[in-house]
XYZ file of C-alpha atoms in Angstrom:
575
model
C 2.189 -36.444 13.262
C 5.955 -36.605 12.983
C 7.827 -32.780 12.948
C 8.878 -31.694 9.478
C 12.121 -32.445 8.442
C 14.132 -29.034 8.444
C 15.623 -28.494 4.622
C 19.436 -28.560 4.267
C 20.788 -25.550 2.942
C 21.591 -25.079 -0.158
C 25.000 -24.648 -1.737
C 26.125 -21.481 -3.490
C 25.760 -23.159 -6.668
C 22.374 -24.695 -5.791
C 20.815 -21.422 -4.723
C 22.719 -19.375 -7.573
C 20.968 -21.826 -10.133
C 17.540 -21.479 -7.808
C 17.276 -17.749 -8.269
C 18.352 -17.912 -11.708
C 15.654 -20.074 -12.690
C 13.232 -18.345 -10.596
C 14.565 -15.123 -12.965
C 13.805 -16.962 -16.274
C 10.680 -17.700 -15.140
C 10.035 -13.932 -14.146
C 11.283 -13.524 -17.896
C 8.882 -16.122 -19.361
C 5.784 -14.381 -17.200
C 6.561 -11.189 -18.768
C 7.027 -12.302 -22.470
C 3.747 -14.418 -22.160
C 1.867 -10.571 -21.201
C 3.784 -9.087 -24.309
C 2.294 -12.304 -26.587
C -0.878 -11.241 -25.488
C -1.083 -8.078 -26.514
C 1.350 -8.247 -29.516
C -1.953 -7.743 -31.806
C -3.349 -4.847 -30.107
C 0.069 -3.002 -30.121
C 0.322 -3.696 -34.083
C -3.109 -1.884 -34.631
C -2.140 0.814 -31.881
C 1.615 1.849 -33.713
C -0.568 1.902 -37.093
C -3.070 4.398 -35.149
C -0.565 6.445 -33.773
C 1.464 6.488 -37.097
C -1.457 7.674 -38.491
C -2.664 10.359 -36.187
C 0.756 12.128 -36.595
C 0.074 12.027 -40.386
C 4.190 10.486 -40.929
C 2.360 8.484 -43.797
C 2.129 12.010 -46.289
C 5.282 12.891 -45.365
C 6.859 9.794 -46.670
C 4.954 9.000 -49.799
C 3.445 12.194 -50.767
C -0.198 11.538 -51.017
C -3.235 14.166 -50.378
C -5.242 12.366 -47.060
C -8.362 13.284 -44.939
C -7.532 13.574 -41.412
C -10.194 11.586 -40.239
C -8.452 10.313 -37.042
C -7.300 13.470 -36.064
C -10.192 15.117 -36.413
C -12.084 12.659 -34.599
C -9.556 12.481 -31.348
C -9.719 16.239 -31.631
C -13.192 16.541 -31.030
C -13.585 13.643 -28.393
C -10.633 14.456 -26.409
C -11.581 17.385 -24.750
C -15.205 16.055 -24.465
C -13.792 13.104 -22.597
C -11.380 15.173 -20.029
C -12.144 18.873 -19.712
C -10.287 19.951 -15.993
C -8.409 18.063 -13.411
C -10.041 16.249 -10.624
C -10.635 18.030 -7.329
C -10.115 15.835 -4.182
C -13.013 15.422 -1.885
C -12.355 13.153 0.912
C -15.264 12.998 3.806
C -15.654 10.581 6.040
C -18.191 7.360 5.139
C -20.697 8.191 7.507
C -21.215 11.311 9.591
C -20.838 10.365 12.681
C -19.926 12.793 15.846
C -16.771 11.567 15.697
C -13.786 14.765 15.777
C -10.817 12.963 15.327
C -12.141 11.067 11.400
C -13.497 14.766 10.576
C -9.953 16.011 11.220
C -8.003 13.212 9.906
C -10.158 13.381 6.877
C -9.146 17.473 6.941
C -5.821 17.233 6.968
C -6.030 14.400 3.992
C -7.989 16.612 1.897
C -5.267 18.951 1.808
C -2.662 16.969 1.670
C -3.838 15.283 -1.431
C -4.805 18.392 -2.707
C -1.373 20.549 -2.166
C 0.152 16.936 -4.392
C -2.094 17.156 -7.104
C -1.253 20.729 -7.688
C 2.466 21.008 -7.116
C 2.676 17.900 -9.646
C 0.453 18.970 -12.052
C -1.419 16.120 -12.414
C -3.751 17.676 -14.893
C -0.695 17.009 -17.538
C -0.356 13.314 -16.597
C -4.247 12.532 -16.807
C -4.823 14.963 -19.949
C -1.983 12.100 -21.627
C -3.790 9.502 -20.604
C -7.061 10.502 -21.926
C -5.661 11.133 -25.288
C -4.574 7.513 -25.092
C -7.504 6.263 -24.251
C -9.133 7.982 -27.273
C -6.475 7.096 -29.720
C -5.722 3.828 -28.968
C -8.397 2.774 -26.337
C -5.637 2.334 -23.137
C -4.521 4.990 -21.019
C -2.723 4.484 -17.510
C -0.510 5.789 -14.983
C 1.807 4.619 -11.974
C 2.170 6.310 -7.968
C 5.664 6.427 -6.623
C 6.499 7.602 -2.775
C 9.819 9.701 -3.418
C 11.179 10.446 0.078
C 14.112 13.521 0.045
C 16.506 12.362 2.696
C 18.525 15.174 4.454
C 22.314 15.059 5.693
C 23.181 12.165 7.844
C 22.419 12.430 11.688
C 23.789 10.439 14.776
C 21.207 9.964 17.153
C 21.855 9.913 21.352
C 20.389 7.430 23.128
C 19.541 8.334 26.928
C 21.300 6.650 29.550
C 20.671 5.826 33.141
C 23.287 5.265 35.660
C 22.465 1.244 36.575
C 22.226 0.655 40.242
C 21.287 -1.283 42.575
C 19.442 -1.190 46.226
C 22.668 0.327 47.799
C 24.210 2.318 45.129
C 25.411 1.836 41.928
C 25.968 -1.444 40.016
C 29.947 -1.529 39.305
C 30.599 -4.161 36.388
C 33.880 -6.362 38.011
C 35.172 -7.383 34.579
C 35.858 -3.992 33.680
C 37.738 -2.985 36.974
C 34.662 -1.991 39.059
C 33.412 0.934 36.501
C 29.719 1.473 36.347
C 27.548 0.322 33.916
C 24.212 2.200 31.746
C 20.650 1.150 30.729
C 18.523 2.846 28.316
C 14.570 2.747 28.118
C 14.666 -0.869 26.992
C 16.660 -2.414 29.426
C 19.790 -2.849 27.397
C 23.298 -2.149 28.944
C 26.052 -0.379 28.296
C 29.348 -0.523 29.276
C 31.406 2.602 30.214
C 33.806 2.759 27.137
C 30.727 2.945 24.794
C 29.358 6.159 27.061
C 29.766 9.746 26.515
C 28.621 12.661 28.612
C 26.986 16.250 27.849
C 28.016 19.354 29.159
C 25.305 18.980 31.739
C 27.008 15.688 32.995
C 24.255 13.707 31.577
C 25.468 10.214 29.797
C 24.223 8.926 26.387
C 25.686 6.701 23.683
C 25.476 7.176 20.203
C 23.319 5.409 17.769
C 23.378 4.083 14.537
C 23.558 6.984 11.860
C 20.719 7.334 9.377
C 19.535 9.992 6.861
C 16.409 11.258 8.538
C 13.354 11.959 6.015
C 12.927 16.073 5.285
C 10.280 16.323 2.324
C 8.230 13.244 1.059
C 6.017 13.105 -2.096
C 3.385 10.834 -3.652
C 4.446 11.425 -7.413
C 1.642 10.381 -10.623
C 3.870 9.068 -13.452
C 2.287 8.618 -16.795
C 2.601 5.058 -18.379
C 3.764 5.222 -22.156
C 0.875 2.508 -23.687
C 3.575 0.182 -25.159
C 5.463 -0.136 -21.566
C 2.584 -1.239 -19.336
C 1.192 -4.853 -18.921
C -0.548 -7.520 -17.265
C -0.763 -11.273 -16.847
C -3.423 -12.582 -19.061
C -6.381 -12.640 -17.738
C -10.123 -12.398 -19.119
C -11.443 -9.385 -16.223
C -8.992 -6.961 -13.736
C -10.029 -8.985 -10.762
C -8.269 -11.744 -12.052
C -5.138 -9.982 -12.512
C -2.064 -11.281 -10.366
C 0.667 -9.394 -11.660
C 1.213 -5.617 -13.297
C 4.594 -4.598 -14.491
C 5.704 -1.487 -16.303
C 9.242 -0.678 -18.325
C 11.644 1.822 -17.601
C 14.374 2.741 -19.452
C 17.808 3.205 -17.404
C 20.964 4.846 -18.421
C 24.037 2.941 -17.197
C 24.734 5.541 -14.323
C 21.236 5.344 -13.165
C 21.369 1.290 -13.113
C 24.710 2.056 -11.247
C 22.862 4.769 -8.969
C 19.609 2.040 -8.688
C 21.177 -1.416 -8.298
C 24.724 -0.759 -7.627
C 27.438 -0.523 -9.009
C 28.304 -4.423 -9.807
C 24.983 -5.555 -10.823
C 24.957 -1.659 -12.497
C 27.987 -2.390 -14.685
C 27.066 -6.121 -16.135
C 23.512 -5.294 -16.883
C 23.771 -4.886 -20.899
C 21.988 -2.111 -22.626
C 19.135 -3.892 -24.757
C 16.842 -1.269 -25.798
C 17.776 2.323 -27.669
C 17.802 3.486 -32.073
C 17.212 0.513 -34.322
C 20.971 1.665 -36.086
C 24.070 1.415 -33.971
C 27.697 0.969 -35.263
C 28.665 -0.837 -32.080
C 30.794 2.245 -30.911
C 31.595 3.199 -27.431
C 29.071 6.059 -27.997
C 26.614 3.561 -28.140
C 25.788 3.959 -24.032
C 25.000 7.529 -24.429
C 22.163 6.782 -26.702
C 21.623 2.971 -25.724
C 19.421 2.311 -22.131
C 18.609 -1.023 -20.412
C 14.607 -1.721 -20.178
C 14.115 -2.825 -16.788
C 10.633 -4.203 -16.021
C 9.073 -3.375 -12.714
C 7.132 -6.377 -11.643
C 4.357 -6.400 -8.756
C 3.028 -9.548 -7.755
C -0.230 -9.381 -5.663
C -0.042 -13.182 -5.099
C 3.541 -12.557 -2.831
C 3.316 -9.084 -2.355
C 6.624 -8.574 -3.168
C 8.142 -6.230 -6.173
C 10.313 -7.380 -8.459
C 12.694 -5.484 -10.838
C 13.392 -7.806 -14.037
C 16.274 -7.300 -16.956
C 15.797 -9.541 -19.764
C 19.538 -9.254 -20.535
C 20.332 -9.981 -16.856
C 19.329 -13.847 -15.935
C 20.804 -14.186 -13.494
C 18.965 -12.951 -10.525
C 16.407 -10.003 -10.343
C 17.761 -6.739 -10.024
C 15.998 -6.117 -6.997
C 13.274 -7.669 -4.909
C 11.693 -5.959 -2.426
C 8.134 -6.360 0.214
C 5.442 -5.105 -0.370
C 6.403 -1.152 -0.304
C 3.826 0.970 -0.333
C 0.864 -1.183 1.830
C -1.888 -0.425 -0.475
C -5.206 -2.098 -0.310
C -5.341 -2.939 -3.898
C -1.544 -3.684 -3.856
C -0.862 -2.751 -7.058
C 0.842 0.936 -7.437
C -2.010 1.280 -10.783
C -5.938 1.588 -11.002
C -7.698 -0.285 -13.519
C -6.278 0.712 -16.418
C -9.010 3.124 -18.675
C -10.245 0.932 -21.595
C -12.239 1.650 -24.497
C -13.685 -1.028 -26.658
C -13.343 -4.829 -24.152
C -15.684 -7.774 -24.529
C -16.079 -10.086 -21.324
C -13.477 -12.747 -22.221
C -10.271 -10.464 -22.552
C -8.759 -7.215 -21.271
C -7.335 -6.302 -24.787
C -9.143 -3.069 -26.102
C -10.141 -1.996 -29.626
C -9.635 1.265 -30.938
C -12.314 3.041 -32.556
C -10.659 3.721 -35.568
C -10.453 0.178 -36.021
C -14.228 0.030 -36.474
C -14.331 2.519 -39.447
C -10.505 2.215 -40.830
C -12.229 0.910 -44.331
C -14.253 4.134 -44.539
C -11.048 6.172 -43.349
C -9.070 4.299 -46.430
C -12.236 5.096 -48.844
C -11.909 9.077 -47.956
C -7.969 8.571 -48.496
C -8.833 7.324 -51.997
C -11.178 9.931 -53.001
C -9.093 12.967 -51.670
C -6.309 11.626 -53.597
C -8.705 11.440 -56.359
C -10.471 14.873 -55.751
C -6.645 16.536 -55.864
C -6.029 14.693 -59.260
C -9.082 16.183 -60.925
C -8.927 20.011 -59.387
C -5.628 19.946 -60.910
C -6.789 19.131 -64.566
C -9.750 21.320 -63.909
C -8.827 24.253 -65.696
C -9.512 26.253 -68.825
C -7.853 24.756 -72.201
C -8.290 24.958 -75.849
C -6.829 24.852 -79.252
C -6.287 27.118 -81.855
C -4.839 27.128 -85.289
C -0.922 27.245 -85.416
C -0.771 29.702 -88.000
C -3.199 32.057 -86.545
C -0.907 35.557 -86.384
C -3.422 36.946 -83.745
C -1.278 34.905 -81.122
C -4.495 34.259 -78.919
C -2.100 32.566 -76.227
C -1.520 35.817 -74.899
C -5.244 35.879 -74.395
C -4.495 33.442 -70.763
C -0.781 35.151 -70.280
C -2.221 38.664 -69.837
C -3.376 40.193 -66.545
C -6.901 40.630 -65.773
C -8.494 43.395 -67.285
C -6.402 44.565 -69.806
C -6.928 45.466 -73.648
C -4.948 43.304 -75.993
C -4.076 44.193 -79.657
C -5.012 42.365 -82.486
C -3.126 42.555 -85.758
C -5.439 41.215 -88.212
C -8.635 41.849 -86.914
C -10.729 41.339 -90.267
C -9.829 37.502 -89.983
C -10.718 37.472 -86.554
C -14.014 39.046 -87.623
C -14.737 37.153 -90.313
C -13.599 33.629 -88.575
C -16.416 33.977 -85.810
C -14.593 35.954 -83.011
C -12.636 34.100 -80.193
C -15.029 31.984 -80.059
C -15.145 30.274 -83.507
C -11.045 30.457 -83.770
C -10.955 28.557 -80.972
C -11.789 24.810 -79.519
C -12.162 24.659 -75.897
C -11.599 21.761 -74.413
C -15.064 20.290 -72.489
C -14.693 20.985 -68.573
C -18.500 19.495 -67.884
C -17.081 15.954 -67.545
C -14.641 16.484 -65.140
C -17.003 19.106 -62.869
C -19.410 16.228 -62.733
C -17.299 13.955 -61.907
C -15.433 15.818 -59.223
C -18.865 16.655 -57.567
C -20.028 13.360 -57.727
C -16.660 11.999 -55.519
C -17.224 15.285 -53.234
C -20.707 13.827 -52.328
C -19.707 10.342 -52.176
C -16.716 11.300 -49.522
C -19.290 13.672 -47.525
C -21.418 10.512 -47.391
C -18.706 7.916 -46.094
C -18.017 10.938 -43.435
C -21.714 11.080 -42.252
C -21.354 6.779 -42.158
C -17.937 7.288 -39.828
C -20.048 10.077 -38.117
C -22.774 7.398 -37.160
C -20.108 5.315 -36.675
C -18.132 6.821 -33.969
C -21.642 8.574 -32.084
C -19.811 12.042 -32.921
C -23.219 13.837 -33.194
C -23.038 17.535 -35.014
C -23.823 19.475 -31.873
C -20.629 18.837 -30.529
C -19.023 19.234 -34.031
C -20.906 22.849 -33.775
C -23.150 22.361 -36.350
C -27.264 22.256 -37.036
C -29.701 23.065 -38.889
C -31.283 26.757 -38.405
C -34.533 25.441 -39.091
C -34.645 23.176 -36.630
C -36.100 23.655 -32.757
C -34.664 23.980 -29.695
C -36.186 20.729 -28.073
C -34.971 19.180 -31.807
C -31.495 20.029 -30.882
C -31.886 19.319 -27.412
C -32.721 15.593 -28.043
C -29.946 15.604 -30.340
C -27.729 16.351 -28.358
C -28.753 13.823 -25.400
C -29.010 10.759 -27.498
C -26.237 12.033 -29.879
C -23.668 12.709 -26.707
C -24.794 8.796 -25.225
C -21.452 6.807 -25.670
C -19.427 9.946 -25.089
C -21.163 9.983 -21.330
C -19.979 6.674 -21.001
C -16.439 7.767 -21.715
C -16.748 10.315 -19.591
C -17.215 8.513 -16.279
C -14.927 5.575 -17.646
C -12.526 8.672 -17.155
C -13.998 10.275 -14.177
C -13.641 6.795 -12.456
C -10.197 6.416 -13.302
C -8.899 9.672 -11.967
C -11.117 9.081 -9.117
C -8.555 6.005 -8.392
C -5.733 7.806 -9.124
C -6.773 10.011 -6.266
C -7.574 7.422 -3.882
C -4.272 5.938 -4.287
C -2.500 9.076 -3.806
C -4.676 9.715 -0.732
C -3.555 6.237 0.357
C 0.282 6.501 -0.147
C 0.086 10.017 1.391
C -1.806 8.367 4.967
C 0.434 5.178 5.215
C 3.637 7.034 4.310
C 3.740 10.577 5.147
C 5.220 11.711 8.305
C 3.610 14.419 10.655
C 6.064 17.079 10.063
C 5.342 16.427 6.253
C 1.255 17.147 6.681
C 1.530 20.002 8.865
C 3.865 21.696 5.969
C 1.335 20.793 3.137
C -1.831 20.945 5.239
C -1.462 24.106 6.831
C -3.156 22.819 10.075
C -1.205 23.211 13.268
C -0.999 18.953 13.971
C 1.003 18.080 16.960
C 4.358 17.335 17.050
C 5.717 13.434 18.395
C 7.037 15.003 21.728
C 3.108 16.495 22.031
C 1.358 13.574 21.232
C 3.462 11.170 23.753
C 2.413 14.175 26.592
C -0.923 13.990 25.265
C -1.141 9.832 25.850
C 0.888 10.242 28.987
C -2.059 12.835 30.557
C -4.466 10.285 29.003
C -3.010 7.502 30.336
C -3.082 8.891 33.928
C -6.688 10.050 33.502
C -7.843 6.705 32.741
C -5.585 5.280 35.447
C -7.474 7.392 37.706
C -10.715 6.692 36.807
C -9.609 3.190 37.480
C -8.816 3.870 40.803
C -12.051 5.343 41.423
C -13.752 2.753 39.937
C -11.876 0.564 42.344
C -12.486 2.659 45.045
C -16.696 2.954 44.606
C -16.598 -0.721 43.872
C -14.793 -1.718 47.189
C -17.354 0.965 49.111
C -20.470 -0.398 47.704
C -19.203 -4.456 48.869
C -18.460 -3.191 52.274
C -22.287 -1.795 52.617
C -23.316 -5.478 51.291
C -21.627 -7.128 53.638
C -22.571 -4.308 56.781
C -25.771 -5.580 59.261
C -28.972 -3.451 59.760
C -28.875 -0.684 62.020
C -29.018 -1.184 65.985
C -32.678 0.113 67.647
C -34.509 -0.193 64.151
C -36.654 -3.128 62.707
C -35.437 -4.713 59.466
C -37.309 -3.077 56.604
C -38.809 -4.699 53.570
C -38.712 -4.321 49.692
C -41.890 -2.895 49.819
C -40.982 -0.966 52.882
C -42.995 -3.030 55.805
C -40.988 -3.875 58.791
C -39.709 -7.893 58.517
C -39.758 -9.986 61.253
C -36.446 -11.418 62.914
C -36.048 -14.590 61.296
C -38.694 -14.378 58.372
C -38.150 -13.962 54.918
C -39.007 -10.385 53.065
C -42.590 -9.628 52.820
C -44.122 -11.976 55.514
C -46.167 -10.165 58.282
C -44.882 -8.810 61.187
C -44.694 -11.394 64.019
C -47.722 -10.998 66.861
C -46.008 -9.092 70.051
C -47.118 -9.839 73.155
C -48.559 -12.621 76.176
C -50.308 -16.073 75.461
């Protein structure tokens, strides 16, 4: 088989236009996943619109908060207190080292959850996945680096079998070796007070505090390629917005400065102001398929922003659980909100509250009199409540019948009937969204006295079915929000880090390497004795029987000279 022909390199220009196209298609990946779910984002602004009730405030009109109502009453059902982290071992095996390990990651993940408040992050998600059937969040490891350091590297003086090595090109001065064998010559050498020589290393920022940080995914900047179930997913991306001193901070400051600022209020006047209120959406892109991460600006073709390896080493890769979903048939990932499923009966109430407010207000009490009646009976309805009102001709009054025959009251019954008849028509579209939605009336606090415990018992099991299935939908999610906390927090986390937020005296690096070092000689001498008992027991092999004693057999009976184990003795004596 020949050898592969090595590729020429590309010019500037070649591999500028490479990674631009390679950005584009980045671009085209993304807008494909916003296609997608362009429908379900529709129905979800409409939802949220609606739950914050901006509809009356525009227009005016009397509504039924259905939707509120509803997401009231199933959101704390769904999420009631934040997760507590259990970790334990898979099996319980006598095994020290896994029970400690599994300790110190306990409280580790625990001491995170807490000082982040978690609770706040999952409690937004849930009402997400109530409202508009997708909740999800994203882990981030946020080192804290500390003021820069110069690190000494030890030295040894190098020498030779007479005395030390002198280096002839640099007019017989000695030369240094650290631990790995490299040298160093004496104008890169420095010397302690002790006389001891080192060099200095390369300066870094060394790591003080780290942290395994929950952010909370708005539902309109999170998405996925399109795919009909989660384990064909290949690629998860979610949208920041950056100010142009954070893409400065970020990316640096030339890639920082000729990103443009795409996304910010639907009104500008094309000011200068326009970057304090104006942001760049930058799309965080994880691709399972090269384990790389890339950050993508759709006003910024040129190249990514950034592109970086795999950074956190998860097993999953992605940074994300499965996202928490409500309504999902087999052949897509896109959700459907409940409301969806009884919006007509939501509209229906709309109508007849609207309806309901039209008729209280002409429900009142009315009636006509004649116009040149002197008793002016309007004061009749001006007039407090129990007060005596004079009349100044009371013989007509008399004589006409009283209040009642001067005056024609206008009929009432119609409008009472029909204002009770819409009241019981909207209570019964509100029992239909009830049996719609599985919201039984135990959980909305209500029953019927009459009825029995084991009545409302059953009620309340069958009633409360779907809700259990939201439930551990929920539980499972925040169940793999803590496992890939726990997971950042054992790949990334330094020593010194879990003994501050464990609490458990761990050793230090210095420890540990004494620790191997004593283990290392113990097995070293083991080895030796090994050796040792091995070479003892070949030299008795190879040793003869002992002088002035017969050879003895397995069995214990003496063996002849000459004869094979277990034959009998050979006959002493005279023919």
């Amino acid at each position: 088989m020949p050898a592969p022909i090595p590729a020429l390199p590309l010019s500037p220009e070649a591999e500028a236009e490479r990674t631009a196209s390679e950005t584009r298609a980045w671009i085209a990946e993304i807008e494909a996943s916003e296609k997608a779910q362009r429908k379900w984002l529709v129905r979800a602004r409409k939802i949220a619109k609606r739950f914050r009730n901006e509809d009356a405030a525009e227009d005016g009109k009397r509504r039924f908060a259905m939707l509120w109502s509803n997401t009231q009453t199933l959101h704390p059902a769904v999420y009631a207190r934040p997760p507590e982290p259990v970790i334990n071992r898979r099996f319980k095996d006598a095994d020290p080292v896994g029970r400690a390990a599994s300790e110190v990651l306990e409280r580790a993940t625990k001491y995170s959850v807490d000082k982040q408040d978690l609770d706040g992050v999952l409690r937004a998600v849930s009402l997400d996945y109530v409202l508009i059937a997708r909740g999800q969040t994203w882990e981030r490891y946020v080192p804290t680096f500390g003021p820069e350091v110069t690190p000494e590297i030890e030295l040894q003086l190098k020498t030779t079998g007479e005395g030390p090595e002198q280096d002839e090109d640099e007019g017989g001065e000695p030369s240094y070796l650290d631990d790995e064998g490299n040298e160093y010559g004496a104008d890169a050498v420095q010397f302690r007070e002790d006389g001891a020589p080192f060099a200095p290393g390369e300066p870094y920022k060394p790591v003080i505090y780290e942290e395994s940080i929950t952010d909370y995914v708005n539902w309109e900047d999170f998405g996925h390629s399109v795919a009909r179930t989660w384990d064909e997913v290949d690629m998860v991306w979610r949208r920041t917005y950056l100010t142009r001193k954070q893409l400065k901070k970020r990316f640096g400051e030339e890639i920082g400065t000729e990103v443009r600022l795409d996304w910010g209020p639907a009104k500008t006047n094309g000011s200068v102001e326009d970057d304090v209120t104006r942001k760049a959406a930058v799309y965080e892109v994880w691709c399972k398929a090269e384990k790389k991460v890339y950050w993508i600006s759709k006003a910024y073709n040129k190249a990514p922003l950034d592109v970086r390896d795999d950074p956190l080493g998860l097993d999953g890769f992605f940074p994300c659980p499965r996202p928490v979903l409500g309504s999902t048939a087999n052949d897509t990932l896109m959700p459907t909100p409940d409301y969806v499923y009884y919006q007509h009966q939501a509209d229906e109430i709309d109508a007849l509250t609207n309806k309901i407010e039209g008729l209280e207000k002409s429900l009142k009490v009315a009636g006509f009199y004649a116009a040149g009646d002197k008793n002016n009976l309007e004061t009749l309805f001006k007039a407090p409540n129990s007060v005596m009102i004079p009349v100044q001709d009371w013989v007509s009054l008399r004589e006409g019948g009283g209040v009642r025959g001067n005056i024609e009251w206008f009929p009432i019954e119609q409008v009472v009937a029909a204002l009770q008849a819409m009241i019981q028509l909207r209570q019964q579209l509100i029992t239909d969204v009830y049996q719609i939605t599985g919201i039984a009336d135990v959980m909305r606090g209500m029953g019927d006295p009459r009825a029995t415990a084991t009545a409302e018992s059953l009620k309340g099991q069958w009633g409360t079915l779907r809700v259990r299935e939201r439930q551990k939908e929920m539980q499972r999610f925040a169940r793999d929000v803590i496992r890939i906390k726990g997971e950042v927090i054992a790949e990334k986390f330094d020593v010194d880090t879990l003994r501050a937020m464990s609490g458990l005296p761990l050793p230090t690096q210095a420890e540990k390497e004494q620790l191997q070092a004593q283990l290392a000689q113990v097995a070293q001498m083991a080895q030796m004795q090994a050796a040792q008992a091995a070479q003892a027991a070949q030299a008795g092999q190879m040793a003869g029987p002992m002088p002035g004693g017969p050879m003895m057999g397995p069995q214990g009976a003496p063996v002849a000279p000459g004869g094979p184990p277990g034959a009998p003795p050979a006959q002493m004596g005279h023919n």
